[in-house]
mmCIF file of C-alpha atoms and ligand atoms in Angstrom:
data_model
loop_
_atom_site.group_PDB
_atom_site.id
_atom_site.type_symbol
_atom_site.label_atom_id
_atom_site.label_comp_id
_atom_site.label_asym_id
_atom_site.label_seq_id
_atom_site.Cartn_x
_atom_site.Cartn_y
_atom_site.Cartn_z
ATOM 1 C CA UNK A 292 -23.056 -16.480 -14.791
ATOM 2 C CA UNK A 293 -22.510 -19.761 -16.655
ATOM 3 C CA UNK A 294 -22.217 -23.077 -14.847
ATOM 4 C CA UNK A 295 -18.535 -23.881 -14.238
ATOM 5 C CA UNK A 296 -16.983 -26.975 -15.840
ATOM 6 C CA UNK A 297 -17.050 -29.878 -13.373
ATOM 7 C CA UNK A 298 -13.861 -30.584 -11.393
ATOM 8 C CA UNK A 299 -12.764 -26.962 -11.376
ATOM 9 C CA UNK A 300 -12.585 -24.386 -8.603
ATOM 10 C CA UNK A 301 -14.338 -21.097 -9.225
ATOM 11 C CA UNK A 302 -11.935 -18.279 -8.453
ATOM 12 C CA UNK A 303 -10.977 -14.650 -8.925
ATOM 13 C CA UNK A 304 -7.605 -13.497 -10.208
ATOM 14 C CA UNK A 305 -6.008 -10.456 -8.608
ATOM 15 C CA UNK A 306 -3.461 -8.571 -10.698
ATOM 16 C CA UNK A 307 -0.958 -5.912 -9.644
ATOM 17 C CA UNK A 308 0.805 -4.758 -12.775
ATOM 18 C CA UNK A 309 3.986 -2.682 -12.800
ATOM 19 C CA UNK A 310 5.929 -1.369 -15.779
ATOM 20 C CA UNK A 311 8.122 -4.485 -16.014
ATOM 21 C CA UNK A 312 6.439 -6.804 -13.538
ATOM 22 C CA UNK A 313 3.152 -8.578 -13.038
ATOM 23 C CA UNK A 314 2.131 -9.918 -9.647
ATOM 24 C CA UNK A 315 -0.926 -12.134 -9.373
ATOM 25 C CA UNK A 316 -2.871 -14.083 -6.773
ATOM 26 C CA UNK A 317 -5.834 -16.400 -7.177
ATOM 27 C CA UNK A 318 -8.547 -16.714 -4.517
ATOM 28 C CA UNK A 319 -11.493 -19.105 -4.430
ATOM 29 C CA UNK A 320 -14.952 -17.595 -4.803
ATOM 30 C CA UNK A 321 -15.820 -19.226 -1.498
ATOM 31 C CA UNK A 322 -13.046 -18.890 1.087
ATOM 32 C CA UNK A 323 -10.186 -16.496 1.568
ATOM 33 C CA UNK A 324 -6.982 -18.601 1.326
ATOM 34 C CA UNK A 325 -4.839 -17.943 -1.683
ATOM 35 C CA UNK A 326 -4.826 -20.863 -4.181
ATOM 36 C CA UNK A 327 -1.950 -19.767 -6.403
ATOM 37 C CA UNK A 328 0.241 -16.717 -6.478
ATOM 38 C CA UNK A 329 3.079 -15.591 -8.627
ATOM 39 C CA UNK A 330 5.300 -12.885 -9.928
ATOM 40 C CA UNK A 331 6.696 -12.213 -13.384
ATOM 41 C CA UNK A 332 9.681 -9.881 -13.329
ATOM 42 C CA UNK A 333 12.001 -8.118 -15.761
ATOM 43 C CA UNK A 334 9.362 -8.412 -18.473
ATOM 44 C CA UNK A 335 10.517 -7.337 -21.905
ATOM 45 C CA UNK A 336 14.131 -8.280 -21.092
ATOM 46 C CA UNK A 337 16.077 -11.479 -21.899
ATOM 47 C CA UNK A 338 16.097 -12.278 -18.141
ATOM 48 C CA UNK A 339 12.303 -12.280 -17.780
ATOM 49 C CA UNK A 340 11.218 -14.897 -15.264
ATOM 50 C CA UNK A 341 7.913 -16.188 -13.917
ATOM 51 C CA UNK A 342 7.635 -17.644 -10.406
ATOM 52 C CA UNK A 343 4.507 -19.506 -9.398
ATOM 53 C CA UNK A 344 3.697 -20.714 -5.880
ATOM 54 C CA UNK A 345 1.064 -23.397 -5.436
ATOM 55 C CA UNK A 346 0.484 -25.973 -2.669
ATOM 56 C CA UNK A 347 3.671 -24.860 -0.920
ATOM 57 C CA UNK A 348 5.825 -25.425 -4.004
ATOM 58 C CA UNK A 349 7.482 -22.694 -6.042
ATOM 59 C CA UNK A 350 8.404 -23.143 -9.671
ATOM 60 C CA UNK A 351 10.499 -20.741 -11.675
ATOM 61 C CA UNK A 352 10.164 -20.506 -15.456
ATOM 62 C CA UNK A 353 12.443 -18.512 -17.738
ATOM 63 C CA UNK A 354 10.325 -16.528 -20.210
ATOM 64 C CA UNK A 355 12.940 -14.539 -22.204
ATOM 65 C CA UNK A 356 11.638 -11.234 -23.639
ATOM 66 C CA UNK A 357 8.093 -12.094 -22.526
ATOM 67 C CA UNK A 358 5.507 -9.316 -22.551
ATOM 68 C CA UNK A 359 2.882 -8.871 -19.799
ATOM 69 C CA UNK A 360 0.497 -10.779 -22.077
ATOM 70 C CA UNK A 361 2.950 -13.698 -22.479
ATOM 71 C CA UNK A 362 3.567 -13.849 -18.728
ATOM 72 C CA UNK A 363 -0.100 -13.904 -17.759
ATOM 73 C CA UNK A 364 -0.831 -16.449 -20.482
ATOM 74 C CA UNK A 365 1.986 -18.676 -19.199
ATOM 75 C CA UNK A 366 0.656 -18.384 -15.653
ATOM 76 C CA UNK A 367 -2.926 -19.119 -16.682
ATOM 77 C CA UNK A 368 -1.716 -22.139 -18.665
ATOM 78 C CA UNK A 369 -0.718 -23.677 -15.330
ATOM 79 C CA UNK A 370 -4.082 -23.117 -13.683
ATOM 80 C CA UNK A 371 -6.027 -25.794 -15.537
ATOM 81 C CA UNK A 372 -8.109 -26.831 -12.541
ATOM 82 C CA UNK A 373 -9.196 -23.260 -11.883
ATOM 83 C CA UNK A 374 -12.199 -21.551 -13.355
ATOM 84 C CA UNK A 375 -11.782 -17.752 -13.202
ATOM 85 C CA UNK A 376 -15.019 -15.786 -12.734
ATOM 86 C CA UNK A 377 -13.540 -12.301 -12.581
ATOM 87 C CA UNK A 378 -10.325 -10.309 -12.441
ATOM 88 C CA UNK A 379 -9.506 -7.613 -9.863
ATOM 89 C CA UNK A 380 -6.842 -5.007 -10.588
ATOM 90 C CA UNK A 381 -4.845 -2.874 -8.218
ATOM 91 C CA UNK A 382 -4.994 0.695 -9.515
ATOM 92 C CA UNK A 383 -2.785 3.306 -7.923
ATOM 93 C CA UNK A 384 -4.452 6.636 -8.707
ATOM 94 C CA UNK A 385 -8.161 7.210 -9.132
ATOM 95 C CA UNK A 386 -7.922 10.976 -8.555
ATOM 96 C CA UNK A 387 -11.277 12.452 -7.563
ATOM 97 C CA UNK A 388 -12.974 10.309 -10.206
ATOM 98 C CA UNK A 389 -13.277 7.153 -8.089
ATOM 99 C CA UNK A 390 -14.575 6.952 -4.528
ATOM 100 C CA UNK A 391 -14.759 3.155 -4.569
ATOM 101 C CA UNK A 392 -14.049 0.064 -6.655
ATOM 102 C CA UNK A 393 -15.733 -0.215 -10.067
ATOM 103 C CA UNK A 394 -16.370 -2.739 -12.820
ATOM 104 C CA UNK A 395 -14.095 -1.699 -15.674
ATOM 105 C CA UNK A 396 -15.555 -0.516 -18.970
ATOM 106 C CA UNK A 397 -14.196 1.848 -21.637
ATOM 107 C CA UNK A 398 -15.313 4.905 -19.640
ATOM 108 C CA UNK A 399 -13.377 3.670 -16.599
ATOM 109 C CA UNK A 400 -10.299 3.044 -18.762
ATOM 110 C CA UNK A 401 -10.522 6.604 -20.087
ATOM 111 C CA UNK A 402 -10.948 8.037 -16.568
ATOM 112 C CA UNK A 403 -7.906 6.093 -15.279
ATOM 113 C CA UNK A 404 -5.941 7.429 -18.238
ATOM 114 C CA UNK A 405 -7.009 10.967 -17.299
ATOM 115 C CA UNK A 406 -5.538 10.339 -13.821
ATOM 116 C CA UNK A 407 -2.219 9.214 -15.306
ATOM 117 C CA UNK A 408 -0.663 12.677 -15.041
ATOM 118 C CA UNK A 409 -0.997 12.231 -11.250
ATOM 119 C CA UNK A 410 0.779 8.831 -11.275
ATOM 120 C CA UNK A 411 2.788 8.638 -14.504
ATOM 121 C CA UNK A 412 4.805 5.612 -13.380
ATOM 122 C CA UNK A 413 1.884 3.597 -12.033
ATOM 123 C CA UNK A 414 -1.407 4.183 -13.850
ATOM 124 C CA UNK A 415 -0.163 3.390 -17.387
ATOM 125 C CA UNK A 416 1.357 0.135 -16.061
ATOM 126 C CA UNK A 417 -1.881 -0.740 -14.244
ATOM 127 C CA UNK A 418 -3.754 -0.197 -17.518
ATOM 128 C CA UNK A 419 -1.409 -2.603 -19.310
ATOM 129 C CA UNK A 420 -2.551 -5.215 -16.770
ATOM 130 C CA UNK A 421 -6.212 -4.509 -17.545
ATOM 131 C CA UNK A 422 -5.696 -4.662 -21.310
ATOM 132 C CA UNK A 423 -3.773 -7.918 -20.972
ATOM 133 C CA UNK A 424 -6.465 -9.520 -18.812
ATOM 134 C CA UNK A 425 -9.203 -8.282 -21.149
ATOM 135 C CA UNK A 426 -7.415 -9.891 -24.113
ATOM 136 C CA UNK A 427 -6.972 -13.186 -22.295
ATOM 137 C CA UNK A 428 -10.402 -13.243 -20.621
ATOM 138 C CA UNK A 429 -12.706 -11.182 -22.845
ATOM 139 C CA UNK A 430 -15.767 -12.764 -21.270
ATOM 140 C CA UNK A 431 -14.827 -12.016 -17.638
ATOM 141 C CA UNK A 432 -15.770 -8.918 -15.635
ATOM 142 C CA UNK A 433 -12.738 -6.849 -14.597
ATOM 143 C CA UNK A 434 -12.771 -4.723 -11.469
ATOM 144 C CA UNK A 435 -10.545 -1.752 -10.556
ATOM 145 C CA UNK A 436 -9.629 -1.266 -6.889
ATOM 146 C CA UNK A 437 -7.937 2.094 -6.266
ATOM 147 C CA UNK A 438 -5.233 2.924 -3.704
ATOM 148 C CA UNK A 439 -6.721 6.395 -3.414
ATOM 149 C CA UNK A 440 -10.430 5.528 -3.150
ATOM 150 C CA UNK A 441 -10.531 4.859 0.614
ATOM 151 C CA UNK A 442 -9.162 8.368 1.214
ATOM 152 C CA UNK A 443 -11.805 10.161 -0.838
ATOM 153 C CA UNK A 444 -13.610 10.823 2.458
ATOM 154 C CA UNK A 445 -10.855 13.245 3.562
ATOM 155 C CA UNK A 446 -12.432 16.610 4.392
ATOM 156 C CA UNK A 447 -11.243 19.697 2.505
ATOM 157 C CA UNK A 448 -9.296 20.972 5.516
ATOM 158 C CA UNK A 449 -7.200 17.781 5.312
ATOM 159 C CA UNK A 450 -6.763 17.482 1.560
ATOM 160 C CA UNK A 451 -6.077 21.079 0.518
ATOM 161 C CA UNK A 452 -2.564 22.447 0.232
ATOM 162 C CA UNK A 453 -2.237 26.054 1.331
ATOM 163 C CA UNK A 454 -1.392 27.270 -2.158
ATOM 164 C CA UNK A 455 -3.605 29.344 -4.496
ATOM 165 C CA UNK A 456 -6.970 27.565 -4.724
ATOM 166 C CA UNK A 457 -6.939 27.758 -8.523
ATOM 167 C CA UNK A 458 -4.322 24.953 -8.645
ATOM 168 C CA UNK A 459 -6.877 22.678 -7.022
ATOM 169 C CA UNK A 460 -9.704 23.856 -9.273
ATOM 170 C CA UNK A 461 -7.764 23.707 -12.521
ATOM 171 C CA UNK A 462 -5.220 20.917 -11.995
ATOM 172 C CA UNK A 463 -6.695 18.970 -9.053
ATOM 173 C CA UNK A 464 -3.580 19.625 -7.000
ATOM 174 C CA UNK A 465 -4.531 18.272 -3.560
ATOM 175 C CA UNK A 466 -3.638 15.535 -1.120
ATOM 176 C CA UNK A 467 -5.024 12.125 -2.160
ATOM 177 C CA UNK A 468 -3.447 9.549 0.164
ATOM 178 C CA UNK A 469 -2.368 6.054 -0.949
ATOM 179 C CA UNK A 470 -2.187 2.475 0.432
ATOM 180 C CA UNK A 471 -5.960 2.852 0.844
ATOM 181 C CA UNK A 472 -6.626 -0.831 0.150
ATOM 182 C CA UNK A 473 -4.261 -1.799 2.968
ATOM 183 C CA UNK A 474 -5.525 0.798 5.469
ATOM 184 C CA UNK A 475 -9.104 -0.240 4.700
ATOM 185 C CA UNK A 476 -8.387 -3.977 5.056
ATOM 186 C CA UNK A 477 -6.480 -3.476 8.303
ATOM 187 C CA UNK A 478 -9.227 -1.250 9.733
ATOM 188 C CA UNK A 479 -11.823 -3.978 9.086
ATOM 189 C CA UNK A 480 -9.591 -6.637 10.670
ATOM 190 C CA UNK A 481 -8.900 -4.392 13.666
ATOM 191 C CA UNK A 482 -12.610 -3.714 14.190
ATOM 192 C CA UNK A 483 -13.145 -7.479 14.228
ATOM 193 C CA UNK A 484 -10.321 -7.985 16.754
ATOM 194 C CA UNK A 485 -11.725 -5.204 18.955
ATOM 195 C CA UNK A 486 -15.215 -6.712 18.706
ATOM 196 C CA UNK A 487 -16.630 -3.504 17.234
ATOM 197 C CA UNK A 488 -18.485 -2.517 14.074
ATOM 198 C CA UNK A 489 -16.135 -0.869 11.515
ATOM 199 C CA UNK A 490 -18.354 2.223 11.418
ATOM 200 C CA UNK A 491 -17.876 2.614 15.172
ATOM 201 C CA UNK A 492 -14.108 2.182 15.065
ATOM 202 C CA UNK A 493 -11.575 5.037 15.103
ATOM 203 C CA UNK A 494 -7.944 4.216 14.498
ATOM 204 C CA UNK A 495 -4.499 5.326 13.480
ATOM 205 C CA UNK A 496 -3.175 2.703 11.041
ATOM 206 C CA UNK A 497 0.500 2.641 10.075
ATOM 207 C CA UNK A 498 1.390 0.808 6.868
ATOM 208 C CA UNK A 499 5.183 0.452 7.034
ATOM 209 C CA UNK A 500 6.664 -1.398 4.089
ATOM 210 C CA UNK A 501 9.213 -0.236 1.571
ATOM 211 C CA UNK A 502 6.736 2.602 1.047
ATOM 212 C CA UNK A 503 4.922 3.814 4.126
ATOM 213 C CA UNK A 504 1.947 5.875 5.183
ATOM 214 C CA UNK A 505 -0.188 6.426 8.245
ATOM 215 C CA UNK A 506 -3.904 7.067 8.184
ATOM 216 C CA UNK A 507 -6.453 8.537 10.582
ATOM 217 C CA UNK A 508 -9.722 6.596 10.436
ATOM 218 C CA UNK A 509 -12.807 8.077 12.125
ATOM 219 C CA UNK A 510 -15.816 5.746 12.399
ATOM 220 C CA UNK A 511 -14.506 3.549 9.578
ATOM 221 C CA UNK A 512 -13.702 6.425 7.198
ATOM 222 C CA UNK A 513 -10.297 7.786 6.279
ATOM 223 C CA UNK A 514 -10.109 11.398 7.461
ATOM 224 C CA UNK A 515 -6.405 12.067 6.924
ATOM 225 C CA UNK A 516 -3.310 10.434 5.478
ATOM 226 C CA UNK A 517 0.390 11.245 5.546
ATOM 227 C CA UNK A 518 0.617 10.816 1.767
ATOM 228 C CA UNK A 519 -0.349 13.620 -0.559
ATOM 229 C CA UNK A 520 -0.562 14.435 -4.257
ATOM 230 C CA UNK A 521 1.900 11.601 -4.822
ATOM 231 C CA UNK A 522 3.188 8.736 -2.650
ATOM 232 C CA UNK A 523 6.320 10.823 -1.922
ATOM 233 C CA UNK A 524 4.813 12.920 0.884
ATOM 234 C CA UNK A 525 4.854 12.047 4.557
ATOM 235 C CA UNK A 526 6.878 9.412 6.356
ATOM 236 C CA UNK A 527 10.520 8.447 5.863
ATOM 237 C CA UNK A 528 10.432 5.373 3.587
ATOM 238 C CA UNK A 529 12.901 2.864 2.142
ATOM 239 C CA UNK A 530 14.222 5.153 -0.589
ATOM 240 C CA UNK A 531 11.798 8.114 -0.359
ATOM 241 C CA UNK A 532 12.525 11.177 1.751
ATOM 242 C CA UNK A 533 8.935 11.867 2.778
ATOM 243 C CA UNK A 534 8.312 15.494 3.835
ATOM 244 C CA UNK A 535 11.022 18.014 3.014
ATOM 245 C CA UNK A 536 11.065 21.804 2.953
ATOM 246 C CA UNK A 537 9.289 22.971 -0.237
ATOM 247 C CA UNK A 538 12.251 25.315 -0.806
ATOM 248 C CA UNK A 539 14.688 22.383 -0.963
ATOM 249 C CA UNK A 540 14.423 21.925 -4.739
ATOM 250 C CA UNK A 541 15.372 25.542 -5.446
ATOM 251 C CA UNK A 542 18.222 25.416 -2.932
ATOM 252 C CA UNK A 543 19.702 22.249 -4.425
ATOM 253 C CA UNK A 544 19.288 23.497 -7.970
ATOM 254 C CA UNK A 545 21.102 26.747 -7.098
ATOM 255 C CA UNK A 546 23.858 25.023 -5.154
ATOM 256 C CA UNK A 547 24.501 21.972 -7.323
ATOM 257 C CA UNK A 548 23.083 22.732 -10.766
ATOM 258 C CA UNK A 549 20.962 19.576 -10.553
ATOM 259 C CA UNK A 550 17.890 19.569 -12.766
ATOM 260 C CA UNK A 551 14.421 19.393 -11.186
ATOM 261 C CA UNK A 552 13.933 15.867 -12.522
ATOM 262 C CA UNK A 553 17.239 14.768 -10.949
ATOM 263 C CA UNK A 554 16.259 16.229 -7.585
ATOM 264 C CA UNK A 555 12.889 14.471 -7.732
ATOM 265 C CA UNK A 556 14.600 11.176 -8.634
ATOM 266 C CA UNK A 557 17.048 11.639 -5.736
ATOM 267 C CA UNK A 558 14.192 12.283 -3.283
ATOM 268 C CA UNK A 559 12.335 9.201 -4.546
ATOM 269 C CA UNK A 560 15.036 6.626 -5.040
ATOM 270 C CA UNK A 561 18.182 7.612 -3.129
ATOM 271 C CA UNK A 562 16.713 9.047 0.050
ATOM 272 C CA UNK A 563 14.823 7.724 3.090
ATOM 273 C CA UNK A 564 16.493 4.880 4.994
ATOM 274 C CA UNK A 565 18.943 4.372 2.138
ATOM 275 C CA UNK A 566 19.873 8.040 1.984
ATOM 276 C CA UNK A 567 20.590 8.457 5.686
ATOM 277 C CA UNK A 568 22.290 5.104 6.229
ATOM 278 C CA UNK A 569 24.233 5.117 2.963
ATOM 279 C CA UNK A 570 23.837 1.353 3.241
ATOM 280 C CA UNK A 571 20.413 -0.034 2.388
ATOM 281 C CA UNK A 572 16.708 0.684 2.052
ATOM 282 C CA UNK A 573 15.908 -2.612 3.766
ATOM 283 C CA UNK A 574 14.992 -2.422 7.448
ATOM 284 C CA UNK A 575 16.276 -5.948 8.168
ATOM 285 C CA UNK A 576 19.707 -5.097 6.762
ATOM 286 C CA UNK A 577 19.776 -1.852 8.748
ATOM 287 C CA UNK A 578 18.719 -3.521 11.980
ATOM 288 C CA UNK A 579 21.485 -6.091 11.595
ATOM 289 C CA UNK A 580 24.064 -3.395 10.728
ATOM 290 C CA UNK A 581 22.959 -1.220 13.661
ATOM 291 C CA UNK A 582 23.430 -4.197 16.031
ATOM 292 C CA UNK A 583 26.951 -4.494 14.654
ATOM 293 C CA UNK A 584 27.729 -0.854 15.380
ATOM 294 C CA UNK A 585 26.935 0.821 12.016
ATOM 295 C CA UNK A 586 26.174 4.327 13.276
ATOM 296 C CA UNK A 587 24.292 5.690 10.311
ATOM 297 C CA UNK A 588 22.134 2.563 10.066
ATOM 298 C CA UNK A 589 21.139 3.228 13.688
ATOM 299 C CA UNK A 590 20.554 6.903 12.872
ATOM 300 C CA UNK A 591 18.329 6.032 9.901
ATOM 301 C CA UNK A 592 16.168 3.823 12.138
ATOM 302 C CA UNK A 593 16.014 6.549 14.765
ATOM 303 C CA UNK A 594 14.872 9.175 12.240
ATOM 304 C CA UNK A 595 12.363 6.707 10.736
ATOM 305 C CA UNK A 596 10.711 6.040 14.112
ATOM 306 C CA UNK A 597 10.769 9.631 15.330
ATOM 307 C CA UNK A 598 9.234 10.965 12.121
ATOM 308 C CA UNK A 599 6.586 8.243 12.204
ATOM 309 C CA UNK A 600 5.634 9.114 15.794
ATOM 310 C CA UNK A 601 5.575 12.822 14.955
ATOM 311 C CA UNK A 602 3.205 12.175 12.036
ATOM 312 C CA UNK A 603 1.004 9.972 14.198
ATOM 313 C CA UNK A 604 0.712 12.806 16.747
ATOM 314 C CA UNK A 605 -0.384 15.083 13.904
ATOM 315 C CA UNK A 606 -2.980 12.588 12.678
ATOM 316 C CA UNK A 607 -4.486 12.271 16.152
ATOM 317 C CA UNK A 608 -5.770 15.841 15.628
ATOM 318 C CA UNK A 609 -8.146 14.433 12.991
ATOM 319 C CA UNK A 610 -9.929 12.117 15.457
ATOM 320 C CA UNK A 611 -12.627 12.640 18.109
ATOM 321 C CA UNK A 612 -11.679 9.414 19.828
ATOM 322 C CA UNK A 613 -9.166 6.621 19.300
ATOM 323 C CA UNK A 614 -9.684 2.878 19.714
ATOM 324 C CA UNK A 615 -6.223 1.660 18.679
ATOM 325 C CA UNK A 616 -2.866 2.321 17.051
ATOM 326 C CA UNK A 617 -2.256 -0.369 14.433
ATOM 327 C CA UNK A 618 1.012 -1.476 12.817
ATOM 328 C CA UNK A 619 1.094 -3.299 9.462
ATOM 329 C CA UNK A 620 3.305 -3.867 6.375
ATOM 330 C CA UNK A 621 6.648 -5.680 6.256
ATOM 331 C CA UNK A 622 8.240 -3.454 8.906
ATOM 332 C CA UNK A 623 5.099 -2.844 10.957
ATOM 333 C CA UNK A 624 4.346 -6.561 11.193
ATOM 334 C CA UNK A 625 7.879 -7.814 11.824
ATOM 335 C CA UNK A 626 10.043 -5.224 13.553
ATOM 336 C CA UNK A 627 9.470 -5.223 17.309
ATOM 337 C CA UNK A 628 12.310 -2.714 17.569
ATOM 338 C CA UNK A 629 10.699 -0.151 15.242
ATOM 339 C CA UNK A 630 7.381 -0.513 17.073
ATOM 340 C CA UNK A 631 9.042 -0.124 20.480
ATOM 341 C CA UNK A 632 11.013 2.970 19.396
ATOM 342 C CA UNK A 633 7.936 4.555 17.842
ATOM 343 C CA UNK A 634 5.787 3.786 20.880
ATOM 344 C CA UNK A 635 8.421 5.343 23.151
ATOM 345 C CA UNK A 636 7.772 8.680 21.386
ATOM 346 C CA UNK A 637 4.015 8.242 21.910
ATOM 347 C CA UNK A 638 4.131 7.965 25.716
ATOM 348 C CA UNK A 639 2.487 11.387 25.968
ATOM 349 C CA UNK A 640 -0.611 9.786 24.367
ATOM 350 C CA UNK A 641 -0.626 7.061 27.017
ATOM 351 C CA UNK A 642 0.915 4.377 24.782
ATOM 352 C CA UNK A 643 2.665 1.581 26.670
ATOM 353 C CA UNK A 644 3.836 -1.618 24.936
ATOM 354 C CA UNK A 645 4.128 -5.018 26.595
ATOM 355 C CA UNK A 646 7.640 -6.255 25.835
ATOM 356 C CA UNK A 647 6.695 -9.910 25.450
ATOM 357 C CA UNK A 648 3.585 -9.310 23.400
ATOM 358 C CA UNK A 649 5.557 -6.951 21.145
ATOM 359 C CA UNK A 650 8.439 -9.414 20.772
ATOM 360 C CA UNK A 651 5.902 -12.029 19.558
ATOM 361 C CA UNK A 652 4.347 -9.462 17.160
ATOM 362 C CA UNK A 653 1.048 -9.889 19.008
ATOM 363 C CA UNK A 654 0.633 -13.355 17.472
ATOM 364 C CA UNK A 655 -0.265 -15.029 20.788
ATOM 365 C CA UNK A 656 -2.524 -12.205 21.954
ATOM 366 C CA UNK A 657 -5.015 -11.535 19.158
ATOM 367 C CA UNK A 658 -2.733 -8.887 17.673
ATOM 368 C CA UNK A 659 -2.380 -7.019 20.999
ATOM 369 C CA UNK A 660 1.102 -5.617 21.739
ATOM 370 C CA UNK A 661 0.196 -2.952 24.314
ATOM 371 C CA UNK A 662 0.288 -3.549 28.060
ATOM 372 C CA UNK A 663 -2.866 -3.602 30.168
ATOM 373 C CA UNK A 664 -1.830 -0.146 31.437
ATOM 374 C CA UNK A 665 -1.790 1.425 27.965
ATOM 375 C CA UNK A 666 -4.418 4.165 27.620
ATOM 376 C CA UNK A 667 -4.836 3.232 23.940
ATOM 377 C CA UNK A 668 -4.481 -0.370 22.686
ATOM 378 C CA UNK A 669 -1.715 -1.043 20.144
ATOM 379 C CA UNK A 670 -2.039 -3.934 17.701
ATOM 380 C CA UNK A 671 -0.140 -5.650 14.923
ATOM 381 C CA UNK A 672 -2.554 -6.593 12.139
ATOM 382 C CA UNK A 673 -1.103 -8.241 8.998
ATOM 383 C CA UNK A 674 -2.298 -6.592 5.826
ATOM 384 C CA UNK A 675 -3.545 -8.482 2.781
ATOM 385 C CA UNK A 676 -4.131 -6.147 -0.129
ATOM 386 C CA UNK A 677 -4.647 -8.999 -2.612
ATOM 387 C CA UNK A 678 -7.421 -10.486 -0.487
ATOM 388 C CA UNK A 679 -9.077 -7.072 -0.181
ATOM 389 C CA UNK A 680 -9.009 -6.711 -3.989
ATOM 390 C CA UNK A 681 -10.478 -10.227 -4.336
ATOM 391 C CA UNK A 682 -13.257 -9.330 -1.863
ATOM 392 C CA UNK A 683 -14.039 -6.119 -3.727
ATOM 393 C CA UNK A 684 -14.073 -7.996 -7.049
ATOM 394 C CA UNK A 685 -16.488 -10.597 -5.721
ATOM 395 C CA UNK A 686 -18.694 -7.921 -4.171
ATOM 396 C CA UNK A 687 -19.049 -6.221 -7.558
ATOM 397 C CA UNK A 688 -19.438 -9.224 -9.860
ATOM 398 C CA UNK A 689 -21.989 -11.293 -7.936
HETATM 399 P P1 LIG B 302 6.869 -4.659 2.342
HETATM 400 O O1 LIG B 302 7.068 -3.548 1.334
HETATM 401 O O2 LIG B 302 5.563 -4.538 3.080
HETATM 402 O O3 LIG B 302 7.121 -6.036 1.790
HETATM 403 O O4 LIG B 302 7.994 -4.445 3.475
HETATM 404 C C1 LIG B 302 9.357 -4.477 3.170
HETATM 405 C C2 LIG B 302 10.144 -3.983 4.375
HETATM 406 O O5 LIG B 302 9.824 -4.820 5.513
HETATM 407 C C3 LIG B 302 11.647 -4.059 4.194
HETATM 408 O O6 LIG B 302 12.254 -2.882 4.694
HETATM 409 C C4 LIG B 302 12.030 -5.258 5.048
HETATM 410 O O7 LIG B 302 13.348 -5.166 5.542
HETATM 411 C C5 LIG B 302 11.032 -5.110 6.173
HETATM 412 N N1 LIG B 302 10.981 -6.340 6.972
HETATM 413 C C6 LIG B 302 10.493 -7.554 6.602
HETATM 414 N N2 LIG B 302 10.714 -8.456 7.599
HETATM 415 C C7 LIG B 302 11.356 -7.789 8.607
HETATM 416 C C8 LIG B 302 11.857 -8.156 9.889
HETATM 417 N N3 LIG B 302 11.745 -9.396 10.335
HETATM 418 N N4 LIG B 302 12.431 -7.179 10.640
HETATM 419 C C9 LIG B 302 12.563 -5.932 10.198
HETATM 420 N N5 LIG B 302 12.106 -5.516 8.989
HETATM 421 C C10 LIG B 302 11.510 -6.437 8.200
#
């Protein structure tokens, strides 16, 4: 590596690129506090906007019709005192090709493209982010960190669907699991809080954001996930149904004349919390509405928590032992009510929350929200996917 210009901070840039958005965060090479972060939205449209947060201040810049390239260039133009040493990219689907993070070269690009049929909305957008960063920083190493990689340790009994085996052999139809970067990060943090080595720690982690998944982690390795071939399987989410009867598509097509693509879109974007409540996909909005007597908002929360607990009970089957249940993500970290309702369904497993610790989100008790009577500890552990990507990037470039 070259010597950095004096007066600059060596850093890594983390990029999470969507089809019309680009989220970024900058971390120092030494230290783990974010230096700058930002989000460019509605790219390609006249309303495109770039927001940058630095030193507690947020600036908003209109960048009409900006491309991903324009947005990243505009952001980098405001980072004059920073000296990037590498770029880490969030990649959604690595299929069976990637069991860990990798330095990106043309072979990696081609392999990610091959996985695009498994994540047609995400992988092509992620690749736009890589191409943009390569254009702007041709001299810097770029690293891909996959949402699926942490789950590549799932055994066959957990990842196979009970359909003809040839679909797995020929088309790689299987369960992959997602949110791996978050589950991995949270498992490392939890091991630290429990005072154990990660490879001696067995957990159920629940990432509950707008998307949601739970993961069984045995001795530091993912052994099952609620998500499957795509991020649609499993838990009830903001707008996604999670598990439904596989015969539902046929039934709806016969009864309503909807096309398969319309049914899939309905299950992905009009279902979940939004679908049941008819009000919102946002847990805060639903909690407020439920307090004010909105019955279907209350019902949506009830279904969300019950289905989560039911999935957690299923995941327990994957473990020999369990050191903790861990909540993370926007809902997992902030909704004492969701945690309490979910824990109430887990009493059979000896789960018992402490009301005060839970109300404070474990912040005064090292993450702990369970009572001293609880047979299994329960914790709230904030996730930080960007930091995990920065760590992985540094690990691979130095
Ligand atoms: P994420 O995708 O991780 O940003 O999480 C988004 C979800 O977290 C949304 O459903 C938010 O309503 C939810 N959330 C954030 N803060 C709270 C809160 N204080 N109480 C309940 N839900 C929250």
